[in-house]
Coordinates of C-alpha atoms and ligand atoms in Angstrom, one line a residue:
Chain A
X1 CA -10.3 -24.0 28.8
X2 CA -8.1 -21.6 26.8
X3 CA -4.9 -20.5 28.4
X4 CA -5.2 -17.0 29.8
X5 CA -2.2 -14.7 29.4
X6 CA -1.6 -11.2 30.7
X7 CA -0.7 -8.9 27.9
X8 CA -1.1 -5.4 26.5
X9 CA -3.6 -4.7 23.8
X10 CA -0.9 -4.1 21.3
X11 CA 0.8 -7.4 22.0
X12 CA -2.6 -9.1 21.9
X13 CA -3.2 -7.6 18.4
X14 CA 0.3 -8.9 17.3
X15 CA -0.4 -12.3 18.7
X16 CA -3.8 -12.4 17.1
X17 CA -2.2 -11.6 13.7
X18 CA 0.3 -14.4 14.2
X19 CA -2.6 -16.8 15.0
X20 CA -4.4 -15.6 11.9
X21 CA -1.5 -16.6 9.7
X22 CA -0.1 -13.1 9.1
X23 CA 3.0 -13.9 7.1
X24 CA 4.5 -10.4 6.9
X25 CA 4.6 -7.2 9.0
X26 CA 5.8 -3.9 7.7
X27 CA 5.9 -0.9 9.9
X28 CA 7.4 2.3 11.1
X29 CA 7.8 3.3 14.8
X30 CA 5.2 5.6 16.2
X31 CA 3.8 5.9 19.7
X32 CA 1.6 4.4 21.0
X33 CA 1.9 1.4 18.7
X34 CA 5.7 0.7 19.1
X35 CA 5.4 -2.4 21.2
X36 CA 3.3 -4.0 18.5
X37 CA 6.1 -3.5 15.9
X38 CA 8.8 -4.5 18.4
X39 CA 6.9 -7.6 19.3
X40 CA 6.6 -8.6 15.6
X41 CA 10.4 -8.0 15.1
X42 CA 11.0 -10.7 17.8
X43 CA 8.2 -13.1 16.9
X44 CA 8.0 -13.3 13.1
X45 CA 11.5 -14.2 11.9
X46 CA 11.9 -17.3 14.1
X47 CA 8.6 -18.5 12.5
X48 CA 10.0 -18.1 9.1
X49 CA 7.8 -15.0 8.5
X50 CA 8.7 -11.5 7.4
X51 CA 9.4 -8.4 9.5
X52 CA 10.7 -5.2 7.9
X53 CA 11.0 -1.9 9.7
X54 CA 10.5 0.4 6.8
X55 CA 11.7 4.0 6.1
X56 CA 8.2 5.4 6.4
X57 CA 4.5 4.4 6.7
X58 CA 4.3 5.0 3.0
X59 CA 6.8 2.3 2.3
X60 CA 5.1 0.0 4.9
X61 CA 1.7 0.2 3.3
X62 CA 3.1 -0.4 -0.1
X63 CA 5.1 -3.4 1.1
X64 CA 1.9 -4.7 2.5
X65 CA 0.4 -4.1 -0.9
X66 CA 3.1 -6.2 -2.6
X67 CA 2.9 -9.0 0.0
X68 CA -0.8 -9.1 -0.3
X69 CA -0.6 -9.1 -4.1
X70 CA 1.6 -12.1 -3.8
X71 CA -1.2 -13.9 -1.9
X72 CA 0.0 -13.5 1.7
X73 CA -1.7 -12.3 4.8
X74 CA 0.1 -9.0 5.6
X75 CA -0.3 -6.1 7.9
X76 CA 1.0 -2.9 9.3
X77 CA 0.3 -1.0 12.5
X78 CA 0.6 2.7 13.0
X79 CA -1.0 5.7 14.7
X80 CA -2.5 9.0 13.5
X81 CA 0.2 10.7 11.4
X82 CA 1.3 7.4 10.0
X83 CA -2.3 6.4 9.3
X84 CA -2.7 9.6 7.3
X85 CA 0.4 8.7 5.2
X86 CA -1.1 5.3 4.5
X87 CA -4.4 6.5 3.1
X88 CA -3.2 6.6 -0.5
X89 CA -2.0 3.0 -0.3
X90 CA -5.2 1.9 1.4
X91 CA -7.2 3.6 -1.4
X92 CA -5.0 1.7 -4.0
X93 CA -5.6 -1.6 -2.3
X94 CA -9.4 -1.0 -2.1
X95 CA -9.3 -0.2 -5.9
X96 CA -7.1 -3.2 -6.6
X97 CA -9.2 -5.4 -4.3
X98 CA -6.4 -6.4 -2.2
X99 CA -6.8 -7.7 1.4
X100 CA -4.8 -6.1 4.2
X101 CA -5.0 -5.4 7.9
X102 CA -4.1 -2.0 9.3
X103 CA -4.0 -1.5 13.0
X104 CA -4.4 2.2 13.9
X105 CA -3.6 2.7 17.6
X106 CA -5.1 6.2 17.7
X107 CA -3.4 9.1 19.4
X108 CA -4.7 12.6 20.0
X109 CA -5.0 15.8 18.1
X110 CA -4.6 17.0 14.6
X111 CA -0.9 17.4 13.6
X112 CA 1.6 15.9 16.0
X113 CA -1.0 16.3 18.7
X114 CA -0.1 14.1 21.7
X115 CA 0.7 10.5 22.2
X116 CA -2.2 10.0 24.6
X117 CA -5.0 7.7 23.5
X118 CA -7.9 9.3 21.6
X119 CA -10.4 8.5 18.9
X120 CA -10.0 11.4 16.4
X121 CA -9.3 9.1 13.4
X122 CA -13.0 8.0 13.4
X123 CA -14.0 9.9 10.2
X124 CA -10.8 8.9 8.5
X125 CA -11.2 5.2 9.3
X126 CA -15.0 4.9 8.7
X127 CA -15.7 7.2 5.7
X128 CA -13.0 6.2 3.3
X129 CA -10.0 8.2 4.5
X130 CA -8.1 8.3 1.2
X131 CA -9.1 9.5 -2.2
X132 CA -11.9 8.2 -4.3
X133 CA -15.0 6.1 -3.7
X134 CA -14.2 3.3 -1.3
X135 CA -14.8 1.9 2.2
X136 CA -12.7 -0.2 4.5
X137 CA -14.2 -2.5 7.1
X138 CA -13.4 -0.9 10.5
X139 CA -13.4 -2.9 13.7
X140 CA -13.2 -1.3 17.1
X141 CA -11.9 -3.5 19.9
X142 CA -12.7 -2.5 23.5
X143 CA -10.3 -4.9 25.4
X144 CA -7.0 -6.7 25.0
X145 CA -9.1 -9.8 24.3
X146 CA -10.8 -8.0 21.4
X147 CA -7.5 -6.7 20.2
X148 CA -6.6 -10.3 19.6
X149 CA -10.0 -11.5 18.4
X150 CA -10.8 -8.6 16.1
X151 CA -7.4 -8.6 14.6
X152 CA -8.0 -12.3 13.7
X153 CA -11.4 -11.4 12.4
X154 CA -9.9 -8.6 10.4
X155 CA -7.7 -11.0 8.4
X156 CA -10.7 -13.2 7.7
X157 CA -12.8 -10.4 6.5
X158 CA -10.0 -8.9 4.5
X159 CA -9.7 -12.1 2.5
X160 CA -13.4 -12.6 2.3
X161 CA -14.0 -9.3 0.7
X162 CA -10.6 -8.7 -0.8
X163 CA -10.5 -5.3 0.9
X164 CA -8.4 -3.6 3.5
X165 CA -9.7 -3.8 7.1
X166 CA -8.8 -1.3 9.8
X167 CA -8.6 -2.3 13.4
X168 CA -9.3 1.0 15.1
X169 CA -7.8 0.9 18.6
X170 CA -6.4 3.7 20.7
X171 CA -3.4 4.4 23.0
X172 CA -5.3 3.4 26.2
X173 CA -6.3 0.0 24.8
X174 CA -2.9 -0.6 23.2
X175 CA -1.1 0.0 26.5
X176 CA -3.5 -1.6 29.0
X177 CA -2.5 -5.0 30.4
X178 CA -5.4 -7.4 30.6
X179 CA -5.8 -11.2 30.7
X180 CA -6.4 -12.7 27.2
X181 CA -7.7 -16.1 26.5
X182 CA -5.4 -17.5 23.8
X183 CA -7.1 -18.7 20.6
X184 CA -6.3 -21.6 18.3
X185 CA -4.2 -20.7 15.2
X186 CA -6.1 -20.5 12.0
X187 CA -5.5 -23.9 10.3
X188 CA -6.4 -23.2 6.7
X189 CA -6.0 -20.1 4.7
X190 CA -8.2 -19.4 1.7
X191 CA -6.8 -19.9 -1.8
X192 CA -6.1 -16.8 -3.8
X193 CA -6.2 -17.7 -7.5
X194 CA -6.0 -14.0 -8.3
X195 CA -2.6 -13.5 -6.7
X196 CA 0.6 -12.8 -8.4
X197 CA 2.4 -16.1 -8.2
X198 CA 4.1 -16.3 -11.5
X199 CA 2.3 -17.0 -14.8
X200 CA 3.0 -20.7 -14.8
X201 CA 0.4 -23.0 -16.4
X202 CA -2.2 -20.1 -16.3
X203 CA -2.8 -16.8 -18.1
X204 CA -1.0 -13.9 -16.5
X205 CA -2.6 -12.2 -13.5
X206 CA -2.7 -8.4 -13.3
X207 CA -3.6 -6.5 -10.2
X208 CA -4.5 -2.9 -10.8
X209 CA -7.0 -0.2 -10.2
X210 CA -6.5 1.8 -13.4
X211 CA -8.8 1.8 -16.4
X212 CA -8.0 4.4 -19.1
X213 CA -11.6 4.5 -20.3
X214 CA -14.2 5.8 -17.8
X215 CA -16.7 3.4 -19.4
X216 CA -14.4 0.5 -18.4
X217 CA -13.9 1.8 -14.8
X218 CA -17.5 2.4 -14.1
X219 CA -18.5 -1.3 -14.0
X220 CA -15.5 -2.1 -11.8
X221 CA -16.6 0.6 -9.4
X222 CA -20.1 -0.5 -9.5
X223 CA -18.9 -3.9 -8.4
X224 CA -17.0 -2.3 -5.5
X225 CA -20.2 -0.5 -4.5
X226 CA -22.0 -3.8 -4.4
X227 CA -19.3 -5.2 -2.3
X228 CA -19.6 -2.4 0.2
X229 CA -23.3 -3.0 0.3
X230 CA -22.7 -6.7 1.1
X231 CA -20.5 -5.5 4.0
X232 CA -23.3 -3.3 5.2
X233 CA -25.7 -6.3 5.1
X234 CA -23.5 -9.0 6.6
X235 CA -20.9 -7.4 8.8
X236 CA -22.6 -5.2 11.3
X237 CA -21.4 -6.0 14.8
X238 CA -22.3 -4.4 18.1
X239 CA -22.9 -5.3 21.7
X240 CA -25.9 -4.3 23.9
X241 CA -25.8 -3.8 27.6
X242 CA -28.8 -3.2 29.8
X243 CA -30.9 -1.9 27.0
X244 CA -34.1 -4.0 27.5
X245 CA -35.8 -1.5 29.8
X246 CA -33.7 1.5 29.1
X247 CA -35.0 5.0 28.5
X248 CA -31.6 6.3 27.8
X249 CA -28.8 4.7 25.7
X250 CA -25.2 5.5 25.7
X251 CA -23.3 4.9 22.5
X252 CA -19.6 4.4 22.8
X253 CA -16.9 2.3 21.2
X254 CA -13.3 1.3 22.1
X255 CA -11.8 2.5 25.4
X256 CA -14.6 5.1 25.8
X257 CA -17.1 2.2 26.0
X258 CA -15.2 0.8 28.9
X259 CA -15.8 4.0 31.0
X260 CA -19.4 4.0 29.6
X261 CA -19.9 0.4 30.9
X262 CA -18.9 1.4 34.4
X263 CA -21.1 4.5 34.2
X264 CA -24.1 2.4 33.2
X265 CA -23.5 0.2 36.3
X266 CA -23.2 3.3 38.5
X267 CA -26.3 4.9 37.0
X268 CA -28.3 1.6 37.5
X269 CA -27.5 1.7 41.2
X270 CA -29.0 5.1 41.3
X271 CA -32.2 3.7 39.6
X272 CA -31.5 5.4 36.3
X273 CA -32.7 3.2 33.4
X274 CA -29.6 3.5 31.2
X275 CA -28.0 1.0 28.8
X276 CA -25.1 0.9 26.4
X277 CA -24.9 0.2 22.7
X278 CA -21.3 -0.5 21.7
X279 CA -20.6 -0.5 18.0
X280 CA -17.9 -3.2 17.2
X281 CA -18.0 -2.6 13.5
X282 CA -17.7 1.2 12.8
X283 CA -18.0 0.5 9.1
X284 CA -20.5 -0.9 8.6
X285 CA -22.1 1.2 11.4
X286 CA -25.0 -0.3 13.3
X287 CA -27.5 2.3 11.9
X288 CA -30.4 -0.1 11.9
X289 CA -29.8 -1.3 15.5
X290 CA -29.8 2.3 16.6
X291 CA -32.9 3.3 14.7
X292 CA -34.7 0.3 16.1
X293 CA -33.5 1.3 19.5
X294 CA -34.9 4.8 18.9
X295 CA -38.4 3.3 18.7
X296 CA -38.3 2.7 22.5
X297 CA -35.5 4.8 23.9
X298 CA -35.9 8.6 24.2
X299 CA -32.4 9.9 24.8
X300 CA -29.0 9.1 23.5
X301 CA -25.7 10.1 25.0
X302 CA -22.6 9.6 22.9
X303 CA -19.3 9.2 24.7
X304 CA -16.2 9.6 22.6
X305 CA -12.6 10.6 22.8
X306 CA -13.0 13.0 19.8
X307 CA -14.7 16.3 19.2
X308 CA -18.0 15.0 18.0
X309 CA -17.4 12.4 15.2
X310 CA -19.3 9.3 16.4
X311 CA -22.2 11.6 17.4
X312 CA -22.8 12.5 13.8
X313 CA -23.5 8.9 12.9
X314 CA -25.7 8.4 16.0
X315 CA -27.8 11.6 15.1
X316 CA -28.2 10.2 11.5
X317 CA -29.3 6.8 12.8
X318 CA -31.9 8.0 15.4
X319 CA -33.3 11.0 13.5
X320 CA -34.3 14.4 14.6
X321 CA -36.9 13.4 17.2
X322 CA -34.5 12.4 19.9
X323 CA -32.2 14.2 22.2
X324 CA -28.6 13.3 21.3
X325 CA -25.9 14.7 23.6
X326 CA -22.2 14.4 23.6
X327 CA -19.8 13.8 26.5
X328 CA -16.2 13.7 25.5
X329 CA -12.6 14.5 26.3
X330 CA -9.9 15.4 23.8
X331 CA -6.2 15.5 23.5
X332 CA -5.4 12.2 25.1
X333 CA -7.2 13.0 28.4
X334 CA -9.2 10.1 29.8
X335 CA -12.9 10.2 29.9
X336 CA -13.9 8.9 33.3
X337 CA -17.0 6.9 34.2
X338 CA -17.8 9.7 36.7
X339 CA -17.9 12.3 33.9
X340 CA -20.2 10.1 31.9
X341 CA -22.4 9.4 34.9
X342 CA -22.7 13.2 35.5
X343 CA -23.8 13.6 31.9
X344 CA -26.3 10.8 32.3
X345 CA -27.7 12.5 35.5
X346 CA -27.9 15.9 33.7
X347 CA -29.7 14.4 30.8
X348 CA -32.1 12.4 33.0
X349 CA -33.2 15.5 34.9
Chain B
X1 CA 18.8 -20.9 -56.5
X2 CA 15.2 -21.7 -55.9
X3 CA 16.1 -24.0 -53.0
X4 CA 18.2 -21.3 -51.2
X5 CA 15.3 -18.9 -51.5
X6 CA 12.9 -21.4 -49.8
X7 CA 15.4 -22.1 -47.0
X8 CA 15.8 -18.4 -46.4
X9 CA 12.1 -17.7 -46.0
X10 CA 11.8 -20.6 -43.5
X11 CA 14.5 -19.1 -41.3
X12 CA 13.1 -16.6 -38.8
X13 CA 15.8 -14.1 -38.3
X14 CA 13.9 -11.5 -36.3
X15 CA 10.6 -12.0 -34.3
X16 CA 8.8 -10.4 -31.5
X17 CA 9.9 -11.7 -28.1
X18 CA 7.7 -14.4 -26.6
X19 CA 7.1 -12.4 -23.5
X20 CA 5.8 -9.4 -25.3
X21 CA 2.0 -9.2 -25.9
X22 CA 1.1 -8.8 -29.5
X23 CA -0.7 -5.5 -29.0
X24 CA 0.1 -1.9 -30.1
X25 CA 1.9 0.1 -27.5
X26 CA 0.4 3.5 -26.6
X27 CA 3.6 5.4 -26.6
X28 CA 4.3 8.4 -28.8
X29 CA 6.5 8.0 -32.0
X30 CA 10.1 8.0 -31.0
X31 CA 9.5 7.2 -27.4
X32 CA 12.2 5.1 -25.6
X33 CA 9.8 3.1 -23.4
X34 CA 8.9 0.7 -26.2
X35 CA 12.6 -0.1 -26.9
X36 CA 13.2 -0.8 -23.2
X37 CA 10.1 -3.0 -23.0
X38 CA 11.4 -5.1 -25.9
X39 CA 14.8 -5.5 -24.3
X40 CA 13.3 -6.6 -21.0
X41 CA 11.1 -9.2 -22.8
X42 CA 14.0 -10.5 -24.8
X43 CA 16.1 -10.9 -21.7
X44 CA 13.3 -12.6 -19.8
X45 CA 12.9 -15.0 -22.7
X46 CA 16.6 -15.7 -22.9
X47 CA 16.8 -16.5 -19.2
X48 CA 13.6 -18.5 -19.4
X49 CA 12.0 -16.9 -16.4
X50 CA 8.7 -15.6 -17.8
X51 CA 6.7 -17.8 -15.4
X52 CA 8.4 -16.2 -12.4
X53 CA 8.8 -12.6 -13.5
X54 CA 6.6 -9.9 -12.2
X55 CA 6.4 -6.4 -13.7
X56 CA 5.8 -3.8 -11.0
X57 CA 4.7 -0.8 -12.9
X58 CA 5.0 2.8 -11.7
X59 CA 3.0 5.9 -12.3
X60 CA 4.0 7.7 -15.5
X61 CA 3.7 7.1 -19.2
X62 CA 4.5 3.4 -18.6
X63 CA 1.8 3.0 -15.9
X64 CA 0.1 0.3 -17.8
X65 CA 3.2 -1.5 -19.1
X66 CA 2.1 -4.8 -17.4
X67 CA -0.5 -5.0 -20.3
X68 CA 2.4 -5.4 -22.7
X69 CA 4.1 -8.3 -21.0
X70 CA 2.9 -11.8 -20.9
X71 CA 4.0 -12.3 -17.3
X72 CA 2.2 -11.3 -14.1
X73 CA 1.9 -7.6 -13.4
X74 CA 1.2 -5.2 -10.5
X75 CA 0.2 -1.5 -10.4
X76 CA 1.8 0.6 -7.8
X77 CA 1.3 4.1 -6.5
X78 CA 3.5 7.0 -7.6
X79 CA 7.1 6.3 -6.4
X80 CA 6.4 3.3 -4.3
X81 CA 7.1 0.5 -6.7
X82 CA 10.4 -0.6 -4.9
X83 CA 8.4 -1.1 -1.7
X84 CA 5.7 -3.2 -3.4
X85 CA 8.3 -5.2 -5.3
X86 CA 10.2 -5.8 -2.0
X87 CA 6.9 -6.9 -0.4
X88 CA 6.5 -9.5 -3.1
X89 CA 10.2 -10.6 -3.1
X90 CA 10.3 -10.9 0.7
X91 CA 7.3 -13.2 0.7
X92 CA 8.1 -15.1 -2.5
X93 CA 11.9 -15.2 -3.0
X94 CA 11.4 -17.5 -6.0
X95 CA 9.6 -14.8 -8.0
X96 CA 11.5 -12.2 -10.0
X97 CA 9.9 -8.8 -9.5
X98 CA 11.3 -5.8 -11.4
X99 CA 10.2 -2.2 -11.1
X100 CA 9.9 0.0 -14.1
X101 CA 10.1 3.7 -13.0
X102 CA 10.4 7.1 -14.6
X103 CA 12.5 9.9 -13.3
X104 CA 9.7 11.6 -11.6
X105 CA 8.5 8.4 -10.0
X106 CA 11.9 7.2 -8.8
X107 CA 13.9 10.4 -8.2
X108 CA 11.3 12.8 -7.0
X109 CA 8.3 11.4 -5.2
X110 CA 9.8 7.9 -4.7
X111 CA 13.3 9.0 -3.6
X112 CA 12.9 7.5 -0.1
X113 CA 11.7 4.2 -1.4
X114 CA 14.5 3.7 -3.8
X115 CA 17.2 4.9 -1.4
X116 CA 16.0 2.5 1.3
X117 CA 15.4 -0.4 -1.0
X118 CA 19.0 0.1 -2.0
X119 CA 20.2 0.5 1.6
X120 CA 18.5 -2.7 2.6
X121 CA 19.9 -4.5 -0.5
X122 CA 16.4 -5.7 -1.4
X123 CA 16.8 -8.5 -4.0
X124 CA 14.9 -6.8 -6.7
X125 CA 15.6 -5.4 -10.1
X126 CA 15.0 -1.7 -10.9
X127 CA 14.7 -0.2 -14.4
X128 CA 14.9 3.5 -14.2
X129 CA 13.9 5.4 -17.3
X130 CA 15.5 8.8 -17.3
X131 CA 13.9 11.1 -19.9
X132 CA 14.6 14.3 -18.0
X133 CA 11.0 15.2 -18.0
X134 CA 7.5 14.3 -16.7
X135 CA 6.1 12.8 -19.8
X136 CA 2.7 11.7 -18.6
X137 CA 1.5 14.9 -17.1
X138 CA 2.6 17.1 -20.0
X139 CA 6.3 17.8 -19.9
X140 CA 6.9 19.5 -16.5
X141 CA 10.3 19.7 -14.9
X142 CA 11.6 16.4 -13.5
X143 CA 14.3 16.0 -10.9
X144 CA 16.6 15.0 -13.8
X145 CA 15.7 18.0 -16.0
X146 CA 18.9 19.7 -17.1
X147 CA 19.9 23.2 -16.0
X148 CA 18.6 25.6 -18.6
X149 CA 16.3 23.0 -20.1
X150 CA 12.8 24.1 -21.0
X151 CA 9.8 22.3 -19.6
X152 CA 6.2 23.4 -19.2
X153 CA 6.9 24.3 -15.6
X154 CA 10.3 25.9 -16.2
X155 CA 9.3 28.5 -18.8
X156 CA 12.7 30.2 -19.1
X157 CA 14.6 27.0 -18.7
X158 CA 15.5 25.3 -15.4
X159 CA 17.0 28.0 -13.2
X160 CA 19.0 26.4 -10.3
X161 CA 18.3 29.4 -8.1
X162 CA 14.6 28.6 -8.2
X163 CA 14.5 24.9 -9.1
X164 CA 17.8 23.4 -7.9
X165 CA 20.0 21.0 -9.8
X166 CA 19.4 17.7 -11.5
X167 CA 19.8 14.5 -9.4
X168 CA 22.4 12.0 -10.6
X169 CA 20.7 8.8 -9.4
X170 CA 23.4 6.3 -10.2
X171 CA 26.2 8.4 -8.7
X172 CA 24.1 9.0 -5.6
X173 CA 22.9 5.4 -5.0
X174 CA 26.3 3.9 -5.7
X175 CA 27.6 5.5 -2.5
X176 CA 25.4 3.0 -0.6
X177 CA 26.6 -0.4 0.4
X178 CA 23.3 -2.3 -0.3
X179 CA 23.1 -2.3 -4.1
X180 CA 24.9 -5.0 -6.0
X181 CA 24.8 -3.6 -9.5
X182 CA 24.2 0.0 -10.7
X183 CA 24.7 1.0 -14.3
X184 CA 23.7 3.8 -16.7
X185 CA 23.0 2.9 -20.3
X186 CA 21.2 4.5 -23.2
X187 CA 19.4 3.4 -26.4
X188 CA 20.4 6.2 -28.8
X189 CA 21.9 3.9 -31.4
X190 CA 22.0 0.1 -32.1
X191 CA 25.4 -0.4 -30.3
X192 CA 24.0 1.3 -27.2
X193 CA 20.8 -0.7 -27.4
X194 CA 23.0 -3.9 -27.3
X195 CA 24.8 -2.6 -24.3
X196 CA 21.6 -1.7 -22.6
X197 CA 20.4 -5.2 -23.1
X198 CA 23.6 -6.6 -21.6
X199 CA 23.0 -4.5 -18.5
X200 CA 19.4 -5.5 -18.3
X201 CA 20.4 -9.1 -18.5
X202 CA 23.1 -8.7 -15.8
X203 CA 20.5 -7.0 -13.6
X204 CA 18.2 -9.9 -13.8
X205 CA 21.0 -12.4 -13.3
X206 CA 22.0 -10.4 -10.2
X207 CA 18.6 -11.1 -8.7
X208 CA 18.5 -14.7 -9.9
X209 CA 21.8 -15.2 -8.0
X210 CA 20.3 -13.6 -4.9
X211 CA 23.1 -10.9 -4.9
X212 CA 20.9 -7.9 -4.0
X213 CA 19.5 -4.9 -5.7
X214 CA 20.4 -4.1 -9.3
X215 CA 19.4 -0.9 -10.9
X216 CA 19.8 0.0 -14.6
X217 CA 19.2 3.6 -15.5
X218 CA 18.3 4.1 -19.2
X219 CA 18.7 7.5 -20.8
X220 CA 15.7 7.5 -23.0
X221 CA 14.1 10.0 -25.4
X222 CA 10.8 11.8 -24.9
X223 CA 10.4 13.7 -28.2
X224 CA 7.1 15.0 -27.2
X225 CA 8.2 16.3 -23.8
X226 CA 11.4 17.8 -25.4
X227 CA 9.6 19.3 -28.3
X228 CA 11.8 17.8 -31.0
X229 CA 11.3 15.3 -33.8
X230 CA 12.0 11.6 -32.9
X231 CA 15.2 11.4 -34.9
X232 CA 16.5 14.7 -33.5
X233 CA 15.6 13.5 -30.0
X234 CA 18.4 10.9 -30.2
X235 CA 20.9 13.7 -31.2
X236 CA 19.5 15.9 -28.4
X237 CA 20.0 13.1 -25.9
X238 CA 23.7 12.6 -27.0
X239 CA 24.4 16.3 -27.0
X240 CA 22.7 17.3 -23.8
X241 CA 22.1 14.3 -21.6
X242 CA 25.3 12.4 -22.0
X243 CA 27.6 15.1 -20.6
X244 CA 25.4 15.4 -17.5
X245 CA 24.7 11.7 -17.1
X246 CA 27.8 9.7 -18.2
X247 CA 27.2 6.2 -19.2
X248 CA 28.9 3.3 -17.5
X249 CA 28.8 1.0 -14.5
X250 CA 28.7 2.8 -11.2
X251 CA 28.6 -0.2 -8.9
X252 CA 29.6 -3.8 -9.5
X253 CA 30.2 -5.9 -6.5
X254 CA 32.7 -8.7 -6.7
X255 CA 29.9 -11.3 -6.8
X256 CA 28.3 -9.5 -9.7
X257 CA 31.7 -9.2 -11.4
X258 CA 32.1 -13.0 -11.0
X259 CA 28.6 -13.4 -12.6
X260 CA 29.7 -11.2 -15.5
X261 CA 32.7 -13.5 -16.1
X262 CA 30.6 -16.6 -16.2
X263 CA 30.9 -17.9 -19.8
X264 CA 27.9 -17.4 -22.0
X265 CA 27.0 -14.0 -20.6
X266 CA 26.4 -11.9 -23.7
Ligands
TPP401 C1 0.6 11.0 -5.8 C2 0.6 11.4 -7.2 N1 1.0 12.6 -7.5 C3 1.0 13.0 -8.8 C4 0.6 12.2 -9.8 C5 0.5 12.6 -11.2 N2 1.6 12.1 -12.1 C6 1.3 11.0 -12.9 S1 2.6 10.6 -13.8 C7 3.6 11.9 -13.2 C8 5.0 12.1 -13.6 C9 5.6 10.9 -14.2 O1 6.9 11.3 -14.7 P1 8.0 10.2 -14.9 O2 8.1 9.4 -13.7 O3 9.2 11.0 -15.2 O4 7.5 9.2 -16.0 P2 7.3 9.5 -17.6 O5 5.8 9.9 -17.7 O6 8.2 10.6 -18.0 O7 7.6 8.2 -18.3 C10 2.9 12.6 -12.2 C11 3.4 13.7 -11.5 C12 0.1 10.9 -9.4 N3 -0.4 10.0 -10.2 N4 0.1 10.5 -8.1
SF4_402 S1 5.2 11.7 -23.5 FE1 7.4 11.1 -23.7 S2 7.7 9.4 -22.3 FE2 5.5 9.7 -22.6 S3 4.9 8.3 -24.2 FE3 5.3 10.3 -25.2 S4 7.4 10.2 -25.7 FE4 7.1 8.5 -24.3

């Protein structure tokens, strides 16, 4: 049996990255992701790997870009304001088809907001976020275990699709201490013949996103579109709980889904037929799973730590013939299982 | 006589550098970028490092200059080339990345990246092309635009009360401990071109010896942005830019000085 170790979600993500062969970490302090960065500063150099505390998140993402271009697994971690600064670099990497992992440990509010956990970066992480036509794969862990596992998966998918992958966590998940079953280190990393390794015995490699002629850029962008379509077909991930006989489904991801799970158990004890659909991939979003569910479930309750972002995707998936309600808290305030239960009761009446 | 003639035509006295692609450059007539590209290619050839060199382009007129070199190339976002080059170098110390940045790229939007790459003493090479203007976007004011100089965004000439003063990059960065070599050169006549090439070579050798960041600023003409003919642009550079941006070496660490003295350095 795998060794179980008690650790915070942030540390679990860091350890997952190390297991996945992440060679370089570049980051800038911001709460609530600081312990991830600090952990990397202790762990990476003794392994002969690279840690740099940069002057900004801009610099961090562009160092990730360089390291990735050189063929290495590289990552950064940040939170809200820093994630905003990194959008340009993420867009460049999507355009240049460079893998990268970005862990966004979400905090609250627009602006400086608060350092409490929240999920307000949902649109930014799932709809593109930066300029131009692109998508990033977005994975939403809901436990310290998944902070590790999905960070490892993020590196795998980033290489598979040559595209940035965002691990969308939040302050609650990042800080919470939970037992984590340690995984085996990734033994073999994929070859990267496209990387910048010095033009020795091969024609030069150029990594760019620019084409001066629109007619030259369009086929490249069409290829990207096809790639995003492949992600939609192959990379949808979600978890179902108690949905077999349910007449009401809660939809929640990340730490909101933890409260939702408890609420489902409490509601079941009251005889309410409630289940949970927890998206694990936010892009691609489990639209099909939800629209299938809508064939047999009447009501949907969306629990999120943002002002109504996830709920838009759920409404889109289930169509106009279903009740879709929102239960949420903002600003870094916890959404309790009791509050969700109350919303379930209200909707069931 | 006939024999001498034949021998002469067999001897190649001047050829394009190996590391330069045989394609037309897209720069305007009289632009300095092409000269600097050639010098870089000549030095890379001389040092025999083409299979390890990486051109990290910036955003500006030279944004696609990786198309002109035969070695590997990387695009970067506006101002961030030093970060991307550092990312490469940290992971692959055997590669020789250089950035190639305009004054808008390096001294406006990318100021933080170059200052901190210098502060950390990243072992990369930086070529900084100062033409006192934003060429690519149509001749707007750059951080290096001279006081009183006309640009498409300083209609009456740069007025310090509104638009502040030019940034002297070499002077500023040489106050930092991190960089190993900082020099300002120009290319306004053949003698200066030769000096520029020496500085470029020393900058690469600084990286090859693992001595830290080397930056060469090149005062370079942009006839189109300045609104003058190509030949007059060289005179304009001498008359207006040299007094503001004196040529010379601004930082040479002892280790780099020792490199300079190694026999064989041109
Ligand atoms: C974030 C961002 N802002 C603005 C631009 C537009 N832009 C492209 S080149 C340039 C100025 C480049 O000037 P300089 O660095 O002096 O190089 P030159 O063109 O003179 O060689 C600007 C502002 C951009 N590409 N990206
Ligand atoms: S605008 Fe200026 S810098 Fe740009 S190519 Fe023309 S001359 Fe060169």
